[in-house]
PDB file of C-alpha atoms and ligand atoms in Angstrom:
ATOM      1  CA  UNK A   1       2.469 107.708  69.177  1.00 81.00           C
ATOM      2  CA  UNK A   2       2.136 111.420  68.821  1.00 91.00           C
ATOM      3  CA  UNK A   3       3.499 113.496  71.925  1.00 96.00           C
ATOM      4  CA  UNK A   4       0.319 115.287  73.335  1.00 95.00           C
ATOM      5  CA  UNK A   5       0.502 118.940  73.345  1.00 96.00           C
ATOM      6  CA  UNK A   6       0.410 120.842  76.798  1.00 95.00           C
ATOM      7  CA  UNK A   7      -2.529 122.843  75.106  1.00 95.00           C
ATOM      8  CA  UNK A   8      -4.929 119.799  76.032  1.00 95.00           C
ATOM      9  CA  UNK A   9      -4.713 121.286  79.376  1.00 97.00           C
ATOM     10  CA  UNK A  10      -7.625 123.979  80.742  1.00 97.00           C
ATOM     11  CA  UNK A  11      -6.750 124.348  83.702  1.00 98.00           C
ATOM     12  CA  UNK A  12      -5.622 122.385  86.995  1.00 98.00           C
ATOM     13  CA  UNK A  13      -7.001 121.392  90.248  1.00 97.00           C
ATOM     14  CA  UNK A  14      -5.023 120.708  93.475  1.00 98.00           C
ATOM     15  CA  UNK A  15      -7.067 118.654  96.210  1.00 97.00           C
ATOM     16  CA  UNK A  16      -6.235 119.041  99.732  1.00 98.00           C
ATOM     17  CA  UNK A  17      -6.583 116.011 101.959  1.00 97.00           C
ATOM     18  CA  UNK A  18      -6.812 115.903 105.581  1.00 97.00           C
ATOM     19  CA  UNK A  19      -8.206 113.852 108.571  1.00 95.00           C
ATOM     20  CA  UNK A  20     -10.318 115.413 111.467  1.00 92.00           C
ATOM     21  CA  UNK A  21      -8.141 116.977 114.122  1.00 93.00           C
ATOM     22  CA  UNK A  22      -4.519 118.612 113.905  1.00 94.00           C
ATOM     23  CA  UNK A  23      -4.663 117.762 110.033  1.00 96.00           C
ATOM     24  CA  UNK A  24      -7.924 119.649 109.478  1.00 97.00           C
ATOM     25  CA  UNK A  25      -6.271 122.302 111.219  1.00 97.00           C
ATOM     26  CA  UNK A  26      -3.429 122.821 108.812  1.00 98.00           C
ATOM     27  CA  UNK A  27      -5.470 122.404 105.998  1.00 98.00           C
ATOM     28  CA  UNK A  28      -7.575 125.422 107.453  1.00 98.00           C
ATOM     29  CA  UNK A  29      -4.416 127.490 107.664  1.00 98.00           C
ATOM     30  CA  UNK A  30      -3.066 126.583 104.334  1.00 98.00           C
ATOM     31  CA  UNK A  31      -6.236 127.212 102.623  1.00 98.00           C
ATOM     32  CA  UNK A  32      -6.157 130.631 104.208  1.00 98.00           C
ATOM     33  CA  UNK A  33      -2.480 131.387 103.374  1.00 98.00           C
ATOM     34  CA  UNK A  34      -3.319 130.273  99.546  1.00 98.00           C
ATOM     35  CA  UNK A  35      -6.223 132.883  99.293  1.00 98.00           C
ATOM     36  CA  UNK A  36      -4.058 135.248 100.774  1.00 98.00           C
ATOM     37  CA  UNK A  37      -1.617 134.958  97.870  1.00 98.00           C
ATOM     38  CA  UNK A  38      -3.119 133.383  94.888  1.00 98.00           C
ATOM     39  CA  UNK A  39      -6.187 134.631  92.893  1.00 97.00           C
ATOM     40  CA  UNK A  40      -7.673 131.050  92.707  1.00 98.00           C
ATOM     41  CA  UNK A  41     -11.064 129.513  92.929  1.00 98.00           C
ATOM     42  CA  UNK A  42     -11.398 127.673  96.236  1.00 97.00           C
ATOM     43  CA  UNK A  43     -13.894 124.829  96.284  1.00 96.00           C
ATOM     44  CA  UNK A  44     -16.136 123.655  98.969  1.00 95.00           C
ATOM     45  CA  UNK A  45     -14.661 122.316 102.207  1.00 96.00           C
ATOM     46  CA  UNK A  46     -15.704 118.619 102.497  1.00 94.00           C
ATOM     47  CA  UNK A  47     -15.595 117.226 105.852  1.00 91.00           C
ATOM     48  CA  UNK A  48     -16.204 113.526 104.344  1.00 89.00           C
ATOM     49  CA  UNK A  49     -15.127 111.722 100.893  1.00 86.00           C
ATOM     50  CA  UNK A  50     -16.409 113.095  98.194  1.00 86.00           C
ATOM     51  CA  UNK A  51     -16.327 111.575  94.311  1.00 86.00           C
ATOM     52  CA  UNK A  52     -12.933 109.655  94.073  1.00 87.00           C
ATOM     53  CA  UNK A  53     -11.574 111.534  96.911  1.00 86.00           C
ATOM     54  CA  UNK A  54     -10.846 108.926  99.658  1.00 84.00           C
ATOM     55  CA  UNK A  55     -10.782 111.407 102.468  1.00 93.00           C
ATOM     56  CA  UNK A  56     -12.010 114.856 103.390  1.00 96.00           C
ATOM     57  CA  UNK A  57     -10.764 117.515 101.187  1.00 97.00           C
ATOM     58  CA  UNK A  58     -11.260 120.783  99.525  1.00 97.00           C
ATOM     59  CA  UNK A  59     -10.185 121.786  96.155  1.00 97.00           C
ATOM     60  CA  UNK A  60      -8.273 124.750  94.412  1.00 98.00           C
ATOM     61  CA  UNK A  61      -9.086 125.432  90.897  1.00 98.00           C
ATOM     62  CA  UNK A  62      -6.142 127.553  88.977  1.00 98.00           C
ATOM     63  CA  UNK A  63      -5.157 128.770  85.676  1.00 97.00           C
ATOM     64  CA  UNK A  64      -2.221 127.324  83.642  1.00 97.00           C
ATOM     65  CA  UNK A  65      -0.580 130.669  84.294  1.00 97.00           C
ATOM     66  CA  UNK A  66      -0.428 130.089  88.279  1.00 98.00           C
ATOM     67  CA  UNK A  67       1.102 126.603  87.816  1.00 98.00           C
ATOM     68  CA  UNK A  68       4.591 127.625  88.321  1.00 98.00           C
ATOM     69  CA  UNK A  69       4.290 129.774  91.262  1.00 98.00           C
ATOM     70  CA  UNK A  70       1.548 128.027  93.053  1.00 98.00           C
ATOM     71  CA  UNK A  71       2.986 124.600  92.616  1.00 98.00           C
ATOM     72  CA  UNK A  72       6.089 125.213  94.096  1.00 98.00           C
ATOM     73  CA  UNK A  73       4.445 127.205  96.883  1.00 98.00           C
ATOM     74  CA  UNK A  74       2.568 124.015  97.658  1.00 98.00           C
ATOM     75  CA  UNK A  75       5.822 122.029  97.505  1.00 98.00           C
ATOM     76  CA  UNK A  76       7.157 124.140 100.612  1.00 98.00           C
ATOM     77  CA  UNK A  77       4.172 124.780 102.416  1.00 98.00           C
ATOM     78  CA  UNK A  78       1.948 121.570 102.463  1.00 98.00           C
ATOM     79  CA  UNK A  79       3.024 121.308 106.344  1.00 96.00           C
ATOM     80  CA  UNK A  80       2.825 117.451 105.783  1.00 97.00           C
ATOM     81  CA  UNK A  81      -0.583 117.197 104.043  1.00 98.00           C
ATOM     82  CA  UNK A  82      -1.269 115.230 100.975  1.00 98.00           C
ATOM     83  CA  UNK A  83      -2.237 117.072  97.583  1.00 98.00           C
ATOM     84  CA  UNK A  84      -2.931 115.915  94.526  1.00 97.00           C
ATOM     85  CA  UNK A  85      -2.502 118.065  91.476  1.00 98.00           C
ATOM     86  CA  UNK A  86      -3.812 117.157  88.320  1.00 97.00           C
ATOM     87  CA  UNK A  87      -4.383 118.853  84.919  1.00 97.00           C
ATOM     88  CA  UNK A  88      -8.142 118.971  83.431  1.00 97.00           C
ATOM     89  CA  UNK A  89      -8.102 117.903  79.773  1.00 96.00           C
ATOM     90  CA  UNK A  90     -10.949 116.068  77.880  1.00 95.00           C
ATOM     91  CA  UNK A  91     -10.420 112.675  80.022  1.00 95.00           C
ATOM     92  CA  UNK A  92     -10.895 113.105  83.828  1.00 94.00           C
ATOM     93  CA  UNK A  93     -10.195 109.707  84.813  1.00 94.00           C
ATOM     94  CA  UNK A  94      -6.655 109.919  83.123  1.00 95.00           C
ATOM     95  CA  UNK A  95      -5.928 113.212  84.451  1.00 96.00           C
ATOM     96  CA  UNK A  96      -7.005 112.093  88.029  1.00 94.00           C
ATOM     97  CA  UNK A  97      -5.169 108.364  87.448  1.00 94.00           C
ATOM     98  CA  UNK A  98      -2.544 108.767  85.542  1.00 95.00           C
ATOM     99  CA  UNK A  99      -1.463 112.296  84.822  1.00 97.00           C
ATOM    100  CA  UNK A 100      -1.439 113.685  88.257  1.00 97.00           C
ATOM    101  CA  UNK A 101       1.340 114.782  90.695  1.00 98.00           C
ATOM    102  CA  UNK A 102       1.511 114.271  94.241  1.00 98.00           C
ATOM    103  CA  UNK A 103       2.922 116.940  96.774  1.00 98.00           C
ATOM    104  CA  UNK A 104       3.554 114.956 100.446  1.00 98.00           C
ATOM    105  CA  UNK A 105       2.283 111.057 100.873  1.00 97.00           C
ATOM    106  CA  UNK A 106      -0.184 109.619  97.820  1.00 96.00           C
ATOM    107  CA  UNK A 107      -3.404 108.615  99.133  1.00 93.00           C
ATOM    108  CA  UNK A 108      -5.495 106.404  97.778  1.00 91.00           C
ATOM    109  CA  UNK A 109      -8.230 107.751  95.127  1.00 89.00           C
ATOM    110  CA  UNK A 110     -11.314 105.707  93.413  1.00 88.00           C
ATOM    111  CA  UNK A 111     -10.843 107.068  90.246  1.00 85.00           C
ATOM    112  CA  UNK A 112     -12.859 103.799  88.864  1.00 83.00           C
ATOM    113  CA  UNK A 113     -16.197 106.086  88.348  1.00 85.00           C
ATOM    114  CA  UNK A 114     -14.429 108.885  86.643  1.00 89.00           C
ATOM    115  CA  UNK A 115     -15.824 109.390  82.999  1.00 89.00           C
ATOM    116  CA  UNK A 116     -12.550 108.842  80.118  1.00 90.00           C
ATOM    117  CA  UNK A 117     -14.260 111.305  78.067  1.00 92.00           C
ATOM    118  CA  UNK A 118     -15.677 115.153  78.784  1.00 91.00           C
ATOM    119  CA  UNK A 119     -16.147 117.426  75.823  1.00 90.00           C
ATOM    120  CA  UNK A 120     -15.911 120.404  78.127  1.00 90.00           C
ATOM    121  CA  UNK A 121     -12.805 120.214  80.144  1.00 91.00           C
ATOM    122  CA  UNK A 122     -13.074 122.287  83.304  1.00 88.00           C
ATOM    123  CA  UNK A 123     -11.786 126.227  83.241  1.00 91.00           C
ATOM    124  CA  UNK A 124     -10.305 127.337  86.571  1.00 91.00           C
ATOM    125  CA  UNK A 125     -13.422 129.726  86.844  1.00 92.00           C
ATOM    126  CA  UNK A 126     -13.732 133.423  88.334  1.00 95.00           C
ATOM    127  CA  UNK A 127     -11.039 133.463  91.003  1.00 95.00           C
ATOM    128  CA  UNK A 128     -12.822 133.742  94.303  1.00 95.00           C
ATOM    129  CA  UNK A 129     -10.137 134.995  96.478  1.00 96.00           C
ATOM    130  CA  UNK A 130      -8.420 138.518  96.636  1.00 95.00           C
ATOM    131  CA  UNK A 131      -4.944 138.209  97.425  1.00 96.00           C
ATOM    132  CA  UNK A 132      -3.321 140.964  99.606  1.00 95.00           C
ATOM    133  CA  UNK A 133       0.300 139.414  99.566  1.00 93.00           C
ATOM    134  CA  UNK A 134       3.027 138.063  97.217  1.00 91.00           C
ATOM    135  CA  UNK A 135       3.930 134.847  97.486  1.00 89.00           C
TER     136      UNK A 135
HETATM  137 ZN1   ZN B   1      -9.972 117.826  90.668  1.00 83.91          ZN
END
């Protein structure tokens, strides 16, 4: 089977998971720290499980060029939170279920409902953060 080229990857998501209480506090702090340091698109804060995500979460959408700086930063600063990092290609189900990586402890996902084909893989979109400090 031919190797898949990384050019299949249009962008990445990091999904930050939390439960109510101390974890939500840590997730809120992490969100602020990311916004201060990285030109990313922060998604809606979900206080309950949405889509394939089995617990409250928010999304960080980012361009491929940020992977090498943002992902190591999250590895060192996740504060015990579980974070799913996945590529966005033409196969959302595979992106989430097979080609992902975890920072912290993996949490259950319900990926069965995700489509296995998408002609328009999600781009990172315009950043909605305005970083004021370097990582
Ligand atoms: Zn995602």
